[in-house]
Amino acid sequence: MKTPALGTTLSAGVPIALEWTSFLGSLSPLGWEPAVSLELRHPSFATPQLLTSRTNSTSFQWVPEAAATGEGFRVCAVPVGIPNEMIVGTSCSSYFSIVDPHANLLTVASNLTGLTSHPGDRLTVHWAQSSPPASSTVDVLLYLLGAPVRTLGDGIDAAKGMLEWTVPSDLQTAAFYRMRVLWHGTEGPMIDPTQFSGFFTIAQPTPSNVPLGGWLMMGGGILMAVSTLGAAFLTFFWCRRRGTRGTEYQLVS
């Protein structure tokens, strides 16, 4: 499949030309009537949605429906009209998204893409809304790749437009975290890509710098020299000893 291209966002109700490259014409002299059927596929579908059962062209005008919106869609061209043993495979498009331009959308405005955060850091997620219903509320979830791992806020007034969150210490260190804002109680397999922030990383804090050496004056006239390298500590004590010829110092470790 040539179209839709990877990452394309289609609008429900707006026609798009699906295009693909066909090798089926070379089979016509053999007495077969080769063609393709077009299917819309998504992980949440029990079976693919049939867009057309048969066409011998290399393009098809398709109007996405508002009933199927989200990300992770593909269109596949499946050969028909030829023996199964001659079918060399199914041609599928790259993954694309479908949005409903007339829907009551939430759009995450925070750009967290590429951010590296640590436990204790405060992150803020902002969102905007189009024609929200009165007294609407939203949920804010933390995702790792495509799976939710934690609810950050539940039933928040949508008009607030933001949520501050402190990164906890019990989260897995990983890249590809992102936040999702959605209408309260509406989480499901169909995901609107505008509901997500960019991907960010949660990492462990960098160890603080350790002094390479120093001197400490202890009580009782003891002078201590401390030398450190990394996590190794070597300590020497200069101990005062009184002798008959005055004060002497002896190095002990």
mmCIF file of C-alpha atoms in Angstrom:
data_model
loop_
_atom_site.group_PDB
_atom_site.id
_atom_site.type_symbol
_atom_site.label_atom_id
_atom_site.label_comp_id
_atom_site.label_asym_id
_atom_site.label_seq_id
_atom_site.Cartn_x
_atom_site.Cartn_y
_atom_site.Cartn_z
ATOM 1 C CA MET A 1 0.000 0.000 0.000
ATOM 2 C CA LYS A 2 1.283 3.443 -0.918
ATOM 3 C CA THR A 3 -1.226 5.389 1.153
ATOM 4 C CA PRO A 4 -1.956 6.292 3.875
ATOM 5 C CA ALA A 5 1.636 7.056 4.833
ATOM 6 C CA LEU A 6 3.096 6.322 8.254
ATOM 7 C CA GLY A 7 1.834 8.703 10.936
ATOM 8 C CA THR A 8 -0.905 10.218 8.761
ATOM 9 C CA THR A 9 -3.956 11.540 10.621
ATOM 10 C CA LEU A 10 -7.198 11.203 8.666
ATOM 11 C CA SER A 11 -10.402 13.103 9.439
ATOM 12 C CA ALA A 12 -13.698 11.254 9.631
ATOM 13 C CA GLY A 13 -15.980 12.300 6.801
ATOM 14 C CA VAL A 14 -13.123 13.525 4.587
ATOM 15 C CA PRO A 15 -12.406 11.337 1.499
ATOM 16 C CA ILE A 16 -8.935 9.929 0.913
ATOM 17 C CA ALA A 17 -7.546 8.054 -2.092
ATOM 18 C CA LEU A 18 -6.115 4.682 -1.083
ATOM 19 C CA GLU A 19 -3.377 3.641 -3.499
ATOM 20 C CA TRP A 20 -1.353 0.485 -3.932
ATOM 21 C CA THR A 21 0.907 -1.279 -6.423
ATOM 22 C CA SER A 22 -0.592 -4.350 -8.103
ATOM 23 C CA PHE A 23 1.046 -7.317 -9.797
ATOM 24 C CA LEU A 24 -2.307 -8.959 -10.563
ATOM 25 C CA GLY A 25 -2.540 -7.757 -14.157
ATOM 26 C CA SER A 26 0.086 -10.286 -15.197
ATOM 27 C CA LEU A 27 -2.230 -13.112 -14.111
ATOM 28 C CA SER A 28 -5.161 -12.157 -16.372
ATOM 29 C CA PRO A 29 -3.917 -14.129 -19.445
ATOM 30 C CA LEU A 30 -4.104 -17.286 -17.341
ATOM 31 C CA GLY A 31 -7.899 -17.099 -17.329
ATOM 32 C CA TRP A 32 -8.283 -15.776 -13.800
ATOM 33 C CA GLU A 33 -9.989 -12.544 -12.829
ATOM 34 C CA PRO A 34 -7.584 -11.156 -10.257
ATOM 35 C CA ALA A 35 -8.647 -8.324 -7.975
ATOM 36 C CA VAL A 36 -8.234 -7.185 -4.384
ATOM 37 C CA SER A 37 -10.530 -6.587 -1.460
ATOM 38 C CA LEU A 38 -9.707 -3.763 0.949
ATOM 39 C CA GLU A 39 -9.871 -4.205 4.714
ATOM 40 C CA LEU A 40 -9.555 -1.751 7.592
ATOM 41 C CA ARG A 41 -7.654 -3.369 10.452
ATOM 42 C CA HIS A 42 -7.145 -2.372 14.081
ATOM 43 C CA PRO A 43 -6.025 -4.332 17.188
ATOM 44 C CA SER A 44 -9.440 -3.768 18.793
ATOM 45 C CA PHE A 45 -11.349 -5.311 15.848
ATOM 46 C CA ALA A 46 -12.418 -8.925 16.229
ATOM 47 C CA THR A 47 -12.512 -9.119 12.416
ATOM 48 C CA PRO A 48 -11.349 -6.574 9.813
ATOM 49 C CA GLN A 49 -13.860 -4.076 8.442
ATOM 50 C CA LEU A 50 -14.480 -4.631 4.740
ATOM 51 C CA LEU A 51 -14.111 -1.415 2.725
ATOM 52 C CA THR A 52 -14.754 -3.022 -0.652
ATOM 53 C CA SER A 53 -15.115 -6.687 -1.524
ATOM 54 C CA ARG A 54 -13.575 -6.419 -4.982
ATOM 55 C CA THR A 55 -11.718 -3.940 -7.152
ATOM 56 C CA ASN A 56 -9.238 -4.483 -9.990
ATOM 57 C CA SER A 57 -7.973 -0.917 -9.831
ATOM 58 C CA THR A 58 -4.921 0.369 -7.962
ATOM 59 C CA SER A 59 -6.786 3.111 -6.124
ATOM 60 C CA PHE A 60 -9.983 3.440 -4.132
ATOM 61 C CA GLN A 61 -11.802 6.478 -2.743
ATOM 62 C CA TRP A 62 -12.589 5.906 0.933
ATOM 63 C CA VAL A 63 -14.397 8.057 3.489
ATOM 64 C CA PRO A 64 -13.406 7.210 7.104
ATOM 65 C CA GLU A 65 -16.312 6.987 9.529
ATOM 66 C CA ALA A 66 -16.543 8.701 12.912
ATOM 67 C CA ALA A 67 -17.515 5.373 14.481
ATOM 68 C CA ALA A 68 -13.887 4.234 14.202
ATOM 69 C CA THR A 69 -11.406 6.786 15.515
ATOM 70 C CA GLY A 70 -8.041 6.489 17.207
ATOM 71 C CA GLU A 71 -4.537 5.395 16.275
ATOM 72 C CA GLY A 72 -3.050 2.113 15.075
ATOM 73 C CA PHE A 73 -5.173 1.622 11.934
ATOM 74 C CA ARG A 74 -4.004 -0.046 8.715
ATOM 75 C CA VAL A 75 -5.633 -0.686 5.342
ATOM 76 C CA CYS A 76 -4.762 -3.984 3.673
ATOM 77 C CA ALA A 77 -5.237 -5.097 0.066
ATOM 78 C CA VAL A 78 -6.063 -8.818 -0.028
ATOM 79 C CA PRO A 79 -5.845 -10.670 -3.387
ATOM 80 C CA VAL A 80 -9.078 -12.361 -4.535
ATOM 81 C CA GLY A 81 -10.105 -14.246 -7.671
ATOM 82 C CA ILE A 82 -6.960 -16.353 -7.921
ATOM 83 C CA PRO A 83 -6.065 -19.773 -6.449
ATOM 84 C CA ASN A 84 -4.803 -19.691 -2.876
ATOM 85 C CA GLU A 85 -1.486 -21.193 -3.907
ATOM 86 C CA MET A 86 -0.871 -18.185 -6.141
ATOM 87 C CA ILE A 87 -1.436 -15.641 -3.358
ATOM 88 C CA VAL A 88 1.967 -14.323 -2.360
ATOM 89 C CA GLY A 89 0.778 -12.133 0.492
ATOM 90 C CA THR A 90 -1.302 -9.234 1.640
ATOM 91 C CA SER A 91 -0.172 -5.655 1.109
ATOM 92 C CA CYS A 92 -0.858 -3.379 4.092
ATOM 93 C CA SER A 93 -0.375 0.330 4.611
ATOM 94 C CA SER A 94 1.664 1.891 7.395
ATOM 95 C CA TYR A 95 -0.086 2.715 10.662
ATOM 96 C CA PHE A 96 -2.252 5.841 10.677
ATOM 97 C CA SER A 97 -4.809 7.614 12.878
ATOM 98 C CA ILE A 98 -8.418 8.715 12.401
ATOM 99 C CA VAL A 99 -9.958 11.640 14.292
ATOM 100 C CA ASP A 100 -13.444 13.083 14.306
ATOM 101 C CA PRO A 101 -13.119 16.846 13.664
ATOM 102 C CA HIS A 102 -16.598 17.417 15.114
ATOM 103 C CA ALA A 103 -16.042 15.429 18.286
ATOM 104 C CA ASN A 104 -15.649 16.891 21.739
ATOM 105 C CA LEU A 105 -11.857 16.626 21.737
ATOM 106 C CA LEU A 106 -9.225 16.972 24.408
ATOM 107 C CA THR A 107 -5.804 18.059 23.169
ATOM 108 C CA VAL A 108 -2.698 17.704 25.327
ATOM 109 C CA ALA A 109 -0.640 20.868 24.960
ATOM 110 C CA SER A 110 2.386 19.917 27.100
ATOM 111 C CA ASN A 111 5.539 19.205 25.121
ATOM 112 C CA LEU A 112 7.405 16.646 27.222
ATOM 113 C CA THR A 113 9.136 15.104 24.212
ATOM 114 C CA GLY A 114 12.734 14.186 24.977
ATOM 115 C CA LEU A 115 12.568 15.288 28.629
ATOM 116 C CA THR A 116 14.563 13.278 31.179
ATOM 117 C CA SER A 117 13.069 13.495 34.666
ATOM 118 C CA HIS A 118 14.044 12.029 38.037
ATOM 119 C CA PRO A 119 12.187 11.073 41.222
ATOM 120 C CA GLY A 120 11.147 14.258 42.979
ATOM 121 C CA ASP A 121 10.864 16.326 39.803
ATOM 122 C CA ARG A 122 7.570 18.099 39.171
ATOM 123 C CA LEU A 123 6.017 17.735 35.727
ATOM 124 C CA THR A 124 3.024 19.691 34.469
ATOM 125 C CA VAL A 125 0.586 18.471 31.857
ATOM 126 C CA HIS A 126 -1.675 21.032 30.150
ATOM 127 C CA TRP A 127 -4.711 20.314 28.019
ATOM 128 C CA ALA A 128 -7.190 22.218 25.874
ATOM 129 C CA GLN A 129 -10.761 21.268 25.034
ATOM 130 C CA SER A 130 -13.133 21.965 22.166
ATOM 131 C CA SER A 131 -16.792 22.677 22.984
ATOM 132 C CA PRO A 132 -16.761 20.753 26.268
ATOM 133 C CA PRO A 133 -20.018 19.761 27.915
ATOM 134 C CA ALA A 134 -20.985 21.589 31.102
ATOM 135 C CA SER A 135 -19.303 20.391 34.336
ATOM 136 C CA SER A 136 -17.104 17.877 32.480
ATOM 137 C CA THR A 137 -14.265 16.051 34.210
ATOM 138 C CA VAL A 138 -11.121 14.351 32.946
ATOM 139 C CA ASP A 139 -8.727 11.622 34.017
ATOM 140 C CA VAL A 140 -4.941 11.857 33.652
ATOM 141 C CA LEU A 141 -3.018 8.610 33.204
ATOM 142 C CA LEU A 142 0.661 7.715 32.909
ATOM 143 C CA TYR A 143 1.509 5.333 30.077
ATOM 144 C CA LEU A 144 4.636 3.326 29.326
ATOM 145 C CA LEU A 145 4.604 2.757 25.575
ATOM 146 C CA GLY A 146 1.016 1.647 24.897
ATOM 147 C CA ALA A 147 -0.010 0.452 28.368
ATOM 148 C CA PRO A 148 -1.339 2.506 31.312
ATOM 149 C CA VAL A 149 0.785 2.134 34.460
ATOM 150 C CA ARG A 150 -0.743 4.665 36.867
ATOM 151 C CA THR A 151 -3.644 7.068 37.303
ATOM 152 C CA LEU A 152 -2.276 10.532 38.087
ATOM 153 C CA GLY A 153 -5.622 12.284 38.458
ATOM 154 C CA ASP A 154 -9.221 11.092 38.513
ATOM 155 C CA GLY A 155 -12.332 13.184 37.908
ATOM 156 C CA ILE A 156 -10.477 16.513 37.543
ATOM 157 C CA ASP A 157 -12.471 19.543 36.429
ATOM 158 C CA ALA A 158 -11.687 19.803 32.711
ATOM 159 C CA ALA A 159 -11.793 23.599 32.858
ATOM 160 C CA LYS A 160 -8.739 23.546 35.148
ATOM 161 C CA GLY A 161 -6.625 22.722 32.108
ATOM 162 C CA MET A 162 -3.560 21.419 33.935
ATOM 163 C CA LEU A 163 -2.194 18.955 36.477
ATOM 164 C CA GLU A 164 1.102 19.038 38.372
ATOM 165 C CA TRP A 165 2.636 15.686 39.210
ATOM 166 C CA THR A 166 5.697 14.777 41.288
ATOM 167 C CA VAL A 167 7.679 11.849 39.856
ATOM 168 C CA PRO A 168 7.709 9.104 42.532
ATOM 169 C CA SER A 169 10.678 6.876 43.360
ATOM 170 C CA ASP A 170 8.892 3.562 42.804
ATOM 171 C CA LEU A 171 8.475 3.827 39.034
ATOM 172 C CA GLN A 172 10.496 1.712 36.646
ATOM 173 C CA THR A 173 13.434 3.486 35.051
ATOM 174 C CA ALA A 174 12.558 3.641 31.366
ATOM 175 C CA ALA A 175 12.126 5.749 28.292
ATOM 176 C CA PHE A 176 8.849 6.082 26.375
ATOM 177 C CA TYR A 177 6.661 7.299 29.209
ATOM 178 C CA ARG A 178 3.846 9.660 28.211
ATOM 179 C CA MET A 179 0.773 11.210 29.784
ATOM 180 C CA ARG A 180 -2.768 10.818 28.543
ATOM 181 C CA VAL A 181 -5.745 13.094 29.257
ATOM 182 C CA LEU A 182 -9.215 11.739 28.488
ATOM 183 C CA TRP A 183 -12.807 12.324 29.468
ATOM 184 C CA HIS A 184 -13.571 10.728 32.825
ATOM 185 C CA GLY A 185 -14.545 7.062 32.532
ATOM 186 C CA THR A 186 -14.040 6.809 28.764
ATOM 187 C CA GLU A 187 -10.803 4.825 28.554
ATOM 188 C CA GLY A 188 -11.020 2.101 25.938
ATOM 189 C CA PRO A 189 -9.113 0.438 23.095
ATOM 190 C CA MET A 190 -9.779 3.303 20.668
ATOM 191 C CA ILE A 191 -7.173 5.956 21.410
ATOM 192 C CA ASP A 192 -7.274 9.542 20.181
ATOM 193 C CA PRO A 193 -3.626 10.509 19.485
ATOM 194 C CA THR A 194 -4.307 14.119 20.486
ATOM 195 C CA GLN A 195 -4.847 12.926 24.067
ATOM 196 C CA PHE A 196 -1.160 12.106 24.578
ATOM 197 C CA SER A 197 1.904 14.106 25.494
ATOM 198 C CA GLY A 198 5.234 13.402 23.823
ATOM 199 C CA PHE A 199 7.454 10.589 25.097
ATOM 200 C CA PHE A 200 9.759 11.309 28.036
ATOM 201 C CA THR A 201 12.207 9.372 30.218
ATOM 202 C CA ILE A 202 12.234 8.636 33.943
ATOM 203 C CA ALA A 203 15.772 7.966 35.182
ATOM 204 C CA GLN A 204 17.482 7.515 38.529
ATOM 205 C CA PRO A 205 19.186 10.607 39.960
ATOM 206 C CA THR A 206 22.881 11.094 39.234
ATOM 207 C CA PRO A 207 25.037 10.561 42.370
ATOM 208 C CA SER A 208 26.144 13.857 43.864
ATOM 209 C CA ASN A 209 29.771 14.862 43.526
ATOM 210 C CA VAL A 210 32.014 13.569 46.323
ATOM 211 C CA PRO A 211 35.011 15.693 47.506
ATOM 212 C CA LEU A 212 38.348 14.262 46.484
ATOM 213 C CA GLY A 213 39.924 15.018 49.855
ATOM 214 C CA GLY A 214 39.929 17.258 52.885
ATOM 215 C CA TRP A 215 41.016 17.889 56.431
ATOM 216 C CA LEU A 216 38.847 17.748 59.513
ATOM 217 C CA MET A 217 39.863 19.012 62.968
ATOM 218 C CA MET A 218 38.560 16.666 65.624
ATOM 219 C CA GLY A 219 38.191 17.290 69.315
ATOM 220 C CA GLY A 220 41.009 16.535 71.726
ATOM 221 C CA GLY A 221 43.663 17.856 69.412
ATOM 222 C CA ILE A 222 43.226 15.168 66.738
ATOM 223 C CA LEU A 223 43.748 16.195 63.123
ATOM 224 C CA MET A 224 42.080 13.876 60.553
ATOM 225 C CA ALA A 225 42.918 13.746 56.846
ATOM 226 C CA VAL A 226 40.239 12.244 54.609
ATOM 227 C CA SER A 227 40.869 11.055 51.058
ATOM 228 C CA THR A 228 38.058 9.695 48.901
ATOM 229 C CA LEU A 229 37.889 8.321 45.399
ATOM 230 C CA GLY A 230 34.477 7.192 44.161
ATOM 231 C CA ALA A 231 32.910 5.116 46.890
ATOM 232 C CA ALA A 232 36.232 4.165 48.529
ATOM 233 C CA PHE A 233 37.272 5.994 51.681
ATOM 234 C CA LEU A 234 40.789 6.037 53.161
ATOM 235 C CA THR A 235 41.201 7.779 56.499
ATOM 236 C CA PHE A 236 44.389 8.667 58.330
ATOM 237 C CA PHE A 237 44.524 9.932 61.885
ATOM 238 C CA TRP A 238 47.300 12.158 63.113
ATOM 239 C CA CYS A 239 47.358 11.430 66.842
ATOM 240 C CA ARG A 240 49.176 13.655 69.293
ATOM 241 C CA ARG A 241 51.513 11.943 71.761
ATOM 242 C CA ARG A 242 53.294 13.736 74.468
ATOM 243 C CA GLY A 243 56.899 12.812 75.001
ATOM 244 C CA THR A 244 59.734 13.918 77.234
ATOM 245 C CA ARG A 245 61.105 16.210 74.524
ATOM 246 C CA GLY A 246 57.837 17.931 73.723
ATOM 247 C CA THR A 247 54.842 17.048 71.545
ATOM 248 C CA GLU A 248 55.317 14.359 68.875
ATOM 249 C CA TYR A 249 52.850 13.116 66.175
ATOM 250 C CA GLN A 250 52.441 9.516 65.049
ATOM 251 C CA LEU A 251 50.640 8.456 61.855
ATOM 252 C CA VAL A 252 48.208 5.578 62.318
ATOM 253 C CA SER A 253 45.640 4.185 59.871
#
